[in-house]
PDB file of C-alpha atoms in Angstrom:
ATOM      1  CA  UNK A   1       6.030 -16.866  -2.982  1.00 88.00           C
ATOM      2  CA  UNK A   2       1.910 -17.063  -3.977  1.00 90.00           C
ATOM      3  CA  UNK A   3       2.013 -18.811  -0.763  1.00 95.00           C
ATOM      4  CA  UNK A   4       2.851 -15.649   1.465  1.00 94.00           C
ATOM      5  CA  UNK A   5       1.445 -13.076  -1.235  1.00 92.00           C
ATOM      6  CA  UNK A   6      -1.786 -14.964  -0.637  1.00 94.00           C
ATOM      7  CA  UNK A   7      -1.281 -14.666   3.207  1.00 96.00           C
ATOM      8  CA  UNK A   8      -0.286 -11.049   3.378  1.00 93.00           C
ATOM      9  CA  UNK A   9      -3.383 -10.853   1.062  1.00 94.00           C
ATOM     10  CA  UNK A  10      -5.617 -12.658   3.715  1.00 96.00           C
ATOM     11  CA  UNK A  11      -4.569 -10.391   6.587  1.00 95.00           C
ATOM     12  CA  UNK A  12      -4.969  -7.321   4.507  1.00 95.00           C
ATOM     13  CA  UNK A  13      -8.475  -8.554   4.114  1.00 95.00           C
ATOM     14  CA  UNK A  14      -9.405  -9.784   7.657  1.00 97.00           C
ATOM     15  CA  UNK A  15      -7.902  -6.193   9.198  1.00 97.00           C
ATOM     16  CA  UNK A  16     -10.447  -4.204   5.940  1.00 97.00           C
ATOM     17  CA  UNK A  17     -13.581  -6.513   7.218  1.00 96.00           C
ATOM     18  CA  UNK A  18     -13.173  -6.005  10.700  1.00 97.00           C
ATOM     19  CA  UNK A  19     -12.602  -2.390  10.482  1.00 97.00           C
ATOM     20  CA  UNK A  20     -15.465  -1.951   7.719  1.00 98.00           C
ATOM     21  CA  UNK A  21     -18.098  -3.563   9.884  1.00 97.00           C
ATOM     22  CA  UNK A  22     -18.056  -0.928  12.173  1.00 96.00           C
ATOM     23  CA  UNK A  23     -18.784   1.197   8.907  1.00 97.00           C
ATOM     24  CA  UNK A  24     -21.492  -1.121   8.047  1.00 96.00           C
ATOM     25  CA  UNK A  25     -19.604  -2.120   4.656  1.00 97.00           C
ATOM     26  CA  UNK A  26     -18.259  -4.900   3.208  1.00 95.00           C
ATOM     27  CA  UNK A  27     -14.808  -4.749   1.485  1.00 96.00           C
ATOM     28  CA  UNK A  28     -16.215  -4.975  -1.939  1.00 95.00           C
ATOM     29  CA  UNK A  29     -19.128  -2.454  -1.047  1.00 96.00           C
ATOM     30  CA  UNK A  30     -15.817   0.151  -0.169  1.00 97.00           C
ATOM     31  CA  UNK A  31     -14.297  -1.149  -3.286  1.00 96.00           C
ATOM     32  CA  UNK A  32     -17.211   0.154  -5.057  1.00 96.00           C
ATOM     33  CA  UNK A  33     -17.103   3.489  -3.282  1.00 98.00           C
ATOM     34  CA  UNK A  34     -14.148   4.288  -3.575  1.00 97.00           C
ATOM     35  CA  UNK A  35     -14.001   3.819  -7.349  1.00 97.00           C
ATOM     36  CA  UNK A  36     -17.538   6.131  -7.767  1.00 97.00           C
ATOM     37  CA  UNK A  37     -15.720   8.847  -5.538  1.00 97.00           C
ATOM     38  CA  UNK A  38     -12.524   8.548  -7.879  1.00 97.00           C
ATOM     39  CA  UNK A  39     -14.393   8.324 -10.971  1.00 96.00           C
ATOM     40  CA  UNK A  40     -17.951   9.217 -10.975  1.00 95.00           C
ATOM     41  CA  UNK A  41     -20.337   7.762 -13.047  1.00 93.00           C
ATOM     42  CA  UNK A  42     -18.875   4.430 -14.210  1.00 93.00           C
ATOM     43  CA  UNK A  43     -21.339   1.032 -15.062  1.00 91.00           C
ATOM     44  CA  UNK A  44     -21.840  -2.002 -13.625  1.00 92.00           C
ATOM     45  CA  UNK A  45     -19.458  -3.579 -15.626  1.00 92.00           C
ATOM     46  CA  UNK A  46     -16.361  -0.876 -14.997  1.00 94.00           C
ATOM     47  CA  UNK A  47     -17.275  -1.432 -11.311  1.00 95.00           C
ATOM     48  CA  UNK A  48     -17.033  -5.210 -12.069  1.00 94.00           C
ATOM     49  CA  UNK A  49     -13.642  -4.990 -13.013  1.00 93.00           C
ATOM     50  CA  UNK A  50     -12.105  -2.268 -10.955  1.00 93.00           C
ATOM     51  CA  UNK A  51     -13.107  -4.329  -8.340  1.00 92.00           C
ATOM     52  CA  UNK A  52     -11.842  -7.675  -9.691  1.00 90.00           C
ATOM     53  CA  UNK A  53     -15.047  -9.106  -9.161  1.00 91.00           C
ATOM     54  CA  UNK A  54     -17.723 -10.790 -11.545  1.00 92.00           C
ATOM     55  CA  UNK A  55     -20.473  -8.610 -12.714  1.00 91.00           C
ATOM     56  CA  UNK A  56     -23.497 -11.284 -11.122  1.00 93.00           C
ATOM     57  CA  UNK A  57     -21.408 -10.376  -7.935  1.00 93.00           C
ATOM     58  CA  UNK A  58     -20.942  -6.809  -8.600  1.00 93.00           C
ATOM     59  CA  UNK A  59     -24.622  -6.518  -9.136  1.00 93.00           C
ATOM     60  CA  UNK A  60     -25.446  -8.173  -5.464  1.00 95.00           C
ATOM     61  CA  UNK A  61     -23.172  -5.576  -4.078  1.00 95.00           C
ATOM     62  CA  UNK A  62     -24.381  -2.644  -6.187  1.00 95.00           C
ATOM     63  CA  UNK A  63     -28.248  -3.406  -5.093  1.00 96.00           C
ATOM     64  CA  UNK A  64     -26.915  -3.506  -1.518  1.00 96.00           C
ATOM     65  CA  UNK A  65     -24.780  -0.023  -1.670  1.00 97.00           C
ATOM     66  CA  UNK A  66     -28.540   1.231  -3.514  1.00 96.00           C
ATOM     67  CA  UNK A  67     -30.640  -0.190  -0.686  1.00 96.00           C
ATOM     68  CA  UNK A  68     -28.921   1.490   1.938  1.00 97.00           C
ATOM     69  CA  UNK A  69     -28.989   4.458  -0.279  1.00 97.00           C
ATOM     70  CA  UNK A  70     -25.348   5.245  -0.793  1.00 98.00           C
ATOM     71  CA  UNK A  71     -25.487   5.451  -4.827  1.00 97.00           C
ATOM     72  CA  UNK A  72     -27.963   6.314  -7.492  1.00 95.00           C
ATOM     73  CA  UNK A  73     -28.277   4.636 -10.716  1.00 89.00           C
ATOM     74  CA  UNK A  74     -29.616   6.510 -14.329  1.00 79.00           C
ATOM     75  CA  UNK A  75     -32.406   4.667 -15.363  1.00 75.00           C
ATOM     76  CA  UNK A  76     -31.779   5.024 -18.910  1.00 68.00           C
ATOM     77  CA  UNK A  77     -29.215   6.967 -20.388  1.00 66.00           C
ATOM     78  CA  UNK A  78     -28.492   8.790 -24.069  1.00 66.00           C
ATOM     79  CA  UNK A  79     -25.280   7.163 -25.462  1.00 68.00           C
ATOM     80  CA  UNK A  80     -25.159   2.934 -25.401  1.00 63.00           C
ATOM     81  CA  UNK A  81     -26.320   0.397 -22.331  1.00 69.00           C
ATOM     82  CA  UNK A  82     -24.281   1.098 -19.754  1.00 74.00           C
ATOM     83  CA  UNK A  83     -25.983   3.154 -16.712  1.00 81.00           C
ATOM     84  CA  UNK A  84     -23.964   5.561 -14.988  1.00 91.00           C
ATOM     85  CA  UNK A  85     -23.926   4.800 -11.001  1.00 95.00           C
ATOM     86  CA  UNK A  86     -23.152   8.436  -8.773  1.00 96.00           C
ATOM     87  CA  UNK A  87     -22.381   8.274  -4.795  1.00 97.00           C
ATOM     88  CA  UNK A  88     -25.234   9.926  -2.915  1.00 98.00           C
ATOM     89  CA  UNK A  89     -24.181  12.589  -0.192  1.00 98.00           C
ATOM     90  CA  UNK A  90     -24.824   9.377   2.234  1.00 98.00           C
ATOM     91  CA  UNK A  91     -22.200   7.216   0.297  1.00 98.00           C
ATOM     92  CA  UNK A  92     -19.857  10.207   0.678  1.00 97.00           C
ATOM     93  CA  UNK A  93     -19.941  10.364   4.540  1.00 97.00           C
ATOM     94  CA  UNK A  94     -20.068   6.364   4.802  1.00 97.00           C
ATOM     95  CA  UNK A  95     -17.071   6.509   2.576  1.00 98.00           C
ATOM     96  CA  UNK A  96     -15.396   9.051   4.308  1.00 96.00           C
ATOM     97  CA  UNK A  97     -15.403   7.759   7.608  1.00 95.00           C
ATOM     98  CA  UNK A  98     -14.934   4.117   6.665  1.00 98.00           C
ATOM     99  CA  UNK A  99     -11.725   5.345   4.196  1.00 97.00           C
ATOM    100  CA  UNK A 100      -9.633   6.871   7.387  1.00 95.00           C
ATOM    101  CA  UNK A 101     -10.254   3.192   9.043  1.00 96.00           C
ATOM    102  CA  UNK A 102      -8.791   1.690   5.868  1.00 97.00           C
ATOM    103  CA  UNK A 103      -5.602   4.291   5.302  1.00 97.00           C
ATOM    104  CA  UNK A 104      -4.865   3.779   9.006  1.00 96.00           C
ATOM    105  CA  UNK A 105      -4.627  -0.696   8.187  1.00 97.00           C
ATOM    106  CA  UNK A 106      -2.870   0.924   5.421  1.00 94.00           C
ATOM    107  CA  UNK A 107      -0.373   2.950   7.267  1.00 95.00           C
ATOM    108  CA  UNK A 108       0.296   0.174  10.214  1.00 94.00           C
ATOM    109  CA  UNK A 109       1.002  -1.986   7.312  1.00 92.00           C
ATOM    110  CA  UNK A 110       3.421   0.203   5.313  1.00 92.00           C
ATOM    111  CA  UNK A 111       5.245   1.617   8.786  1.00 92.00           C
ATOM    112  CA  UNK A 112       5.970  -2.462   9.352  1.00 90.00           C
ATOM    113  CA  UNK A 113       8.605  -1.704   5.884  1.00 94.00           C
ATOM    114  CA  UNK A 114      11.449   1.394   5.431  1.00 93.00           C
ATOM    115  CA  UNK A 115      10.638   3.829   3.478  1.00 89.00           C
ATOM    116  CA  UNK A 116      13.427   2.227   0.941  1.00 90.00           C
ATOM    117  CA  UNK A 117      12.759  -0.935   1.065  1.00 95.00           C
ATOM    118  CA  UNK A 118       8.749  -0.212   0.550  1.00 93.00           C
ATOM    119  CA  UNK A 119       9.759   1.767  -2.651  1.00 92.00           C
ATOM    120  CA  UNK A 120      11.052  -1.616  -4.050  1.00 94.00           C
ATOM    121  CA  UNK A 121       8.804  -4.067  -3.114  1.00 94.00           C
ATOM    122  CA  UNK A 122       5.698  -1.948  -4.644  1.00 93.00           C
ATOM    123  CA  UNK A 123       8.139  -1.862  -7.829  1.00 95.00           C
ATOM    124  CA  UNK A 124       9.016  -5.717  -7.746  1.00 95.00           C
ATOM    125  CA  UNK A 125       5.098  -6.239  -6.987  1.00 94.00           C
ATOM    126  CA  UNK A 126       4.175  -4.310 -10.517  1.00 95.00           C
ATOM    127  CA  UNK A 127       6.762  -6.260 -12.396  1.00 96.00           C
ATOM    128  CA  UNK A 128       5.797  -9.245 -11.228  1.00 94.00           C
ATOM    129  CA  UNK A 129       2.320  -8.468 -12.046  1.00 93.00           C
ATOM    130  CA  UNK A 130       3.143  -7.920 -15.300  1.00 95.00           C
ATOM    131  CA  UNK A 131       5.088 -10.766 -16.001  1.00 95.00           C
ATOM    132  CA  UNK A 132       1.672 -12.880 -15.308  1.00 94.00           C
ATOM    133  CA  UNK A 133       0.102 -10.473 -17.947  1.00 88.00           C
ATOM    134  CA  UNK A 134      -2.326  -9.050 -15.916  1.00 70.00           C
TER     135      UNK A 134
END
């Protein structure tokens, strides 16, 4: 079973590089984009995790995304440590056209399963999830 999850994984993540290149992104660069556009403002740290990476490697790919001017980050802030990190209009058009060549690895994938049968497998995929605690 971790055998093939691993594998569908793998593919999943071949087809996302290939397609983001052309975007001039790397998956965890999208990652990153993605979660700013869904929820602006969040830290190194909440990028770190949302993108199940560590936050040494979240901060290469952060510094990256702000070289190529795509995000902004406060340089200080009012309430604790943690500096809020925005999407510049730039990251917005990068993410929108690298997000359609995403949903459509997305779609070819999901089209490969009946609508039924997809239903379940996303619901076995949570429980099993959850039985390893994560």
């Amino acid at each position: 079973m971790g055998y093939r999850l691993k594998k569908a994984s793998a593919a999943l993540r071949g087809a996302m590089d290939k397609a983001l290149r052309e975007h001039d992104l790397t998956v965890p660069q999208y990652s990153c984009l993605e979660l700013l556009d869904e929820q602006p403002g969040l830290s190194n740290a909440d990028l770190a995790r949302g993108t199940f990476v560590t936050r040494q490697s979240a901060n290469v790919v952060l510094r990256g995304l702000k070289d190529a001017g795509l995000i902004t980050q406060a340089t200080s802030t009012d309430h604790g440590r943690a500096l809020p990190i925005h999407l510049t209009a730039a990251g917005q058009q990068r993410l929108h056209g690298a997000r359609s060549a995403v949903y459509a690895i997305e779609q070819r994938m999901i089209e490969s399963i009946p609508a039924q049968r997809m239903t379940a497998l996303l619901a076995d995929l949570d429980t099993m999830t959850e039985a390893l605690g994560a």
